[in-house]
PDB file of C-alpha atoms in Angstrom:
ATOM      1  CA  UNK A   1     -28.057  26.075 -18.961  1.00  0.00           C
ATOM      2  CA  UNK A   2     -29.931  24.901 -16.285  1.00  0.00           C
ATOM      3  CA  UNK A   3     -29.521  21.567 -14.321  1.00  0.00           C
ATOM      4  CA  UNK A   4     -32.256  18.852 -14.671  1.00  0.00           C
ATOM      5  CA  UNK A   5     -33.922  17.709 -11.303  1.00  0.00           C
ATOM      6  CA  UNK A   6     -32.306  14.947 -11.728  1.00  0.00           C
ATOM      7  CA  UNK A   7     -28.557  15.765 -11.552  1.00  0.00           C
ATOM      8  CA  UNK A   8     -29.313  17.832  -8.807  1.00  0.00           C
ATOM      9  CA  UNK A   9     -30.338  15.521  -6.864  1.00  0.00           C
ATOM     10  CA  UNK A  10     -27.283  13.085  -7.670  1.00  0.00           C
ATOM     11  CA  UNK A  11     -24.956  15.865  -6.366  1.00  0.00           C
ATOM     12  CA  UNK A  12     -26.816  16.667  -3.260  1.00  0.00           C
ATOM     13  CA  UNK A  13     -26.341  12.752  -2.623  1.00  0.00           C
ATOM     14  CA  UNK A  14     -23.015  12.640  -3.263  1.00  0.00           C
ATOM     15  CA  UNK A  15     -22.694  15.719  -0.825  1.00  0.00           C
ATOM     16  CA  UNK A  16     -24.154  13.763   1.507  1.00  0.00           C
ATOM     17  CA  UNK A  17     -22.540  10.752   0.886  1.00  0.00           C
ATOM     18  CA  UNK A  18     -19.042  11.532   1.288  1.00  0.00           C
ATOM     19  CA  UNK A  19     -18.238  10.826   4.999  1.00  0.00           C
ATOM     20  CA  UNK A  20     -20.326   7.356   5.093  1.00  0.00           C
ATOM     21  CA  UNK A  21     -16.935   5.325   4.189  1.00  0.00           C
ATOM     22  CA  UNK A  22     -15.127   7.260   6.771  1.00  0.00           C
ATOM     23  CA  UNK A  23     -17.802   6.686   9.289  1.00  0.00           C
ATOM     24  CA  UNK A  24     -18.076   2.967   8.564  1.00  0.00           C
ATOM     25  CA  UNK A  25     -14.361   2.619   8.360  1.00  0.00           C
ATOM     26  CA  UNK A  26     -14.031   3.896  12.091  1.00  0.00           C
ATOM     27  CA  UNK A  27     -16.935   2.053  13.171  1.00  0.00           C
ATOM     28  CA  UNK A  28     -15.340  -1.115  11.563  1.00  0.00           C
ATOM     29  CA  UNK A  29     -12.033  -0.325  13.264  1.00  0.00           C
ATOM     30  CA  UNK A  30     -13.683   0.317  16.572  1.00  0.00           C
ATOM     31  CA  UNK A  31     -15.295  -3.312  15.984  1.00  0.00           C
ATOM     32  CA  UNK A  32     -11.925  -4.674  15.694  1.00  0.00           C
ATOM     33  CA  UNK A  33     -10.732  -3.198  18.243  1.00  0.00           C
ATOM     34  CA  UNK A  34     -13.594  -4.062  21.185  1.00  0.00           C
ATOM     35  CA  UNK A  35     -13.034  -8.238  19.194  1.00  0.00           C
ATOM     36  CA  UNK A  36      -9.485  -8.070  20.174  1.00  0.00           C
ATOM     37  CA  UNK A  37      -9.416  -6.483  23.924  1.00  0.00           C
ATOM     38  CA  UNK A  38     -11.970  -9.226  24.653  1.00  0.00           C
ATOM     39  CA  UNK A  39     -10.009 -11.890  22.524  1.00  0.00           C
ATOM     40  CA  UNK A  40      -6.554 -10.676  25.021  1.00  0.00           C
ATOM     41  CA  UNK A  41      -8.672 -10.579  27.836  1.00  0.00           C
ATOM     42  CA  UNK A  42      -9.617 -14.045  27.958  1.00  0.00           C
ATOM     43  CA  UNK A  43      -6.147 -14.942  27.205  1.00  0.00           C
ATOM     44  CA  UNK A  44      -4.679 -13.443  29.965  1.00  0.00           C
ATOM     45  CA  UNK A  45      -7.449 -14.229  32.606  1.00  0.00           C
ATOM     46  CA  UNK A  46      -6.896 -18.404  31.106  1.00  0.00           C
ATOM     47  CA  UNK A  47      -2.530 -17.885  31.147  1.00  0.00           C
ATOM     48  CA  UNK A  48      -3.540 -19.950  27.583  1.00  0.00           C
ATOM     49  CA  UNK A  49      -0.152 -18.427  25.762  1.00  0.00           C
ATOM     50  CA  UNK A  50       1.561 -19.638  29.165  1.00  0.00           C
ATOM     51  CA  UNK A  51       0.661 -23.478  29.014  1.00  0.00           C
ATOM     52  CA  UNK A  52       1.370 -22.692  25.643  1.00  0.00           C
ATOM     53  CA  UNK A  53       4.750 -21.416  25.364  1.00  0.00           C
ATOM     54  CA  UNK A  54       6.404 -22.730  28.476  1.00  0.00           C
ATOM     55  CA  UNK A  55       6.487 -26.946  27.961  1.00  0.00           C
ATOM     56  CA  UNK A  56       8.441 -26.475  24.651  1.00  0.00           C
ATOM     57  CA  UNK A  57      10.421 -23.784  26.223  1.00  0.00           C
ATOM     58  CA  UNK A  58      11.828 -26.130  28.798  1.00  0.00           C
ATOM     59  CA  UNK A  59      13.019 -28.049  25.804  1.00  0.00           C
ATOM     60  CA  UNK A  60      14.560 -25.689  24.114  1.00  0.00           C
ATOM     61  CA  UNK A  61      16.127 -24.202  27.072  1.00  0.00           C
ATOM     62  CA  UNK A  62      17.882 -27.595  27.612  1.00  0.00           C
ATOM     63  CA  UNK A  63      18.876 -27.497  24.119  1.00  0.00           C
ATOM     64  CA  UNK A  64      20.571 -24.134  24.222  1.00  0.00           C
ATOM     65  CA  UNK A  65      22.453 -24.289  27.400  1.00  0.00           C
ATOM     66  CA  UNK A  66      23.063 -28.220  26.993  1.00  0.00           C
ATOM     67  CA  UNK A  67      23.490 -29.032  24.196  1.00  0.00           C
ATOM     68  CA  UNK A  68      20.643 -31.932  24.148  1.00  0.00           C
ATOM     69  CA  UNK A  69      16.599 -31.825  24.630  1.00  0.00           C
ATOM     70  CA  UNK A  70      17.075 -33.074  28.015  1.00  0.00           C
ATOM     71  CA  UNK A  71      16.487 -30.083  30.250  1.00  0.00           C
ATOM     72  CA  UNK A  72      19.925 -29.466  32.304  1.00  0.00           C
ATOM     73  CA  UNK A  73      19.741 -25.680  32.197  1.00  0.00           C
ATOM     74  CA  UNK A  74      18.305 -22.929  34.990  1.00  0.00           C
ATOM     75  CA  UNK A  75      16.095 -25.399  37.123  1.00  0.00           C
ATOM     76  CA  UNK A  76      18.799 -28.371  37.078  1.00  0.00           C
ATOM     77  CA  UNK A  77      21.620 -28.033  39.593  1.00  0.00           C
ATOM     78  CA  UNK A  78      24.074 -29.604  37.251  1.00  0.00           C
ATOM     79  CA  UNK A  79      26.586 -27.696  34.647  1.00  0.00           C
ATOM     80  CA  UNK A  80      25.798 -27.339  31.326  1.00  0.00           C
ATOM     81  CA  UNK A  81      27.381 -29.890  28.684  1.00  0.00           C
ATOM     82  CA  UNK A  82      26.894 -27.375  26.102  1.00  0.00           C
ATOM     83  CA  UNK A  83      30.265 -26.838  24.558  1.00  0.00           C
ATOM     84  CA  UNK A  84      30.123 -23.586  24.785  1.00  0.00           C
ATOM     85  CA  UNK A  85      29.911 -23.873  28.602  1.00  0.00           C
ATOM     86  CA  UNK A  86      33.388 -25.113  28.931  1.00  0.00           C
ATOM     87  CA  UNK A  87      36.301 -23.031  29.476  1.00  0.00           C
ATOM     88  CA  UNK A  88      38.866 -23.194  27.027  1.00  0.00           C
ATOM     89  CA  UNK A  89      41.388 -21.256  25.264  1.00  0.00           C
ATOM     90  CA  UNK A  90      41.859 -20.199  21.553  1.00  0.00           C
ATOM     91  CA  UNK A  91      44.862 -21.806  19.293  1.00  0.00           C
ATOM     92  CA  UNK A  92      45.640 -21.711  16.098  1.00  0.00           C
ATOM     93  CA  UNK A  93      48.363 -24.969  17.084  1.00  0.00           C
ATOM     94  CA  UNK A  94      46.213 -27.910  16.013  1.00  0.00           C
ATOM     95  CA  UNK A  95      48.302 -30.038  18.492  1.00  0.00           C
ATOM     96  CA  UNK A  96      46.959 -28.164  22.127  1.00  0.00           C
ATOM     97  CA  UNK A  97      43.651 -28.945  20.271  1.00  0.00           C
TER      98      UNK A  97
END
């Protein structure tokens, strides 16, 4: 049996064709790549996920060592009123409560 023109020349295309999904997957991810180091150097030359991040994290803050959105925490002189800032001691007598 001998092979048509025709299918030979299918397989010698496929021979040839293996590697282009490789090669266009790495170009692709190299793509990606260059899209992102740009994207994280802009952010970091504007300090845009620092104005981002720290005006609601002054809120918080005050929330977690406070106990209310009013900011009372590292920057404030003043103790916390946070319960959790007070010092007391554990009983299981309801009446030193």
């Amino acid at each position: 049996m001998s092979r048509s023109p025709r299918s030979q020349q299918g397989q010698a295309r496929s021979r040839h064709q293996r590697g282009q999904a490789i090669v266009e997957y790495i170009l692709l991810m190299v793509v990606l790549i260059g899209v992102f180091g740009a994207i994280m150097n802009i952010l970091k030359g504007n300090d845009l996920a620092t104005r981002f991040t720290s005006a609601p994290w002054e809120k918080i803050n005050g929330m977690i060592q406070c106990g209310n959105w009013v900011g009372c925490g590292v920057n404030q002189t003043a103790p916390g009123v946070h319960p959790n800032t007070q010092n007391r001691v554990l009983t299981l007598d309801p009446k030193r409560m």
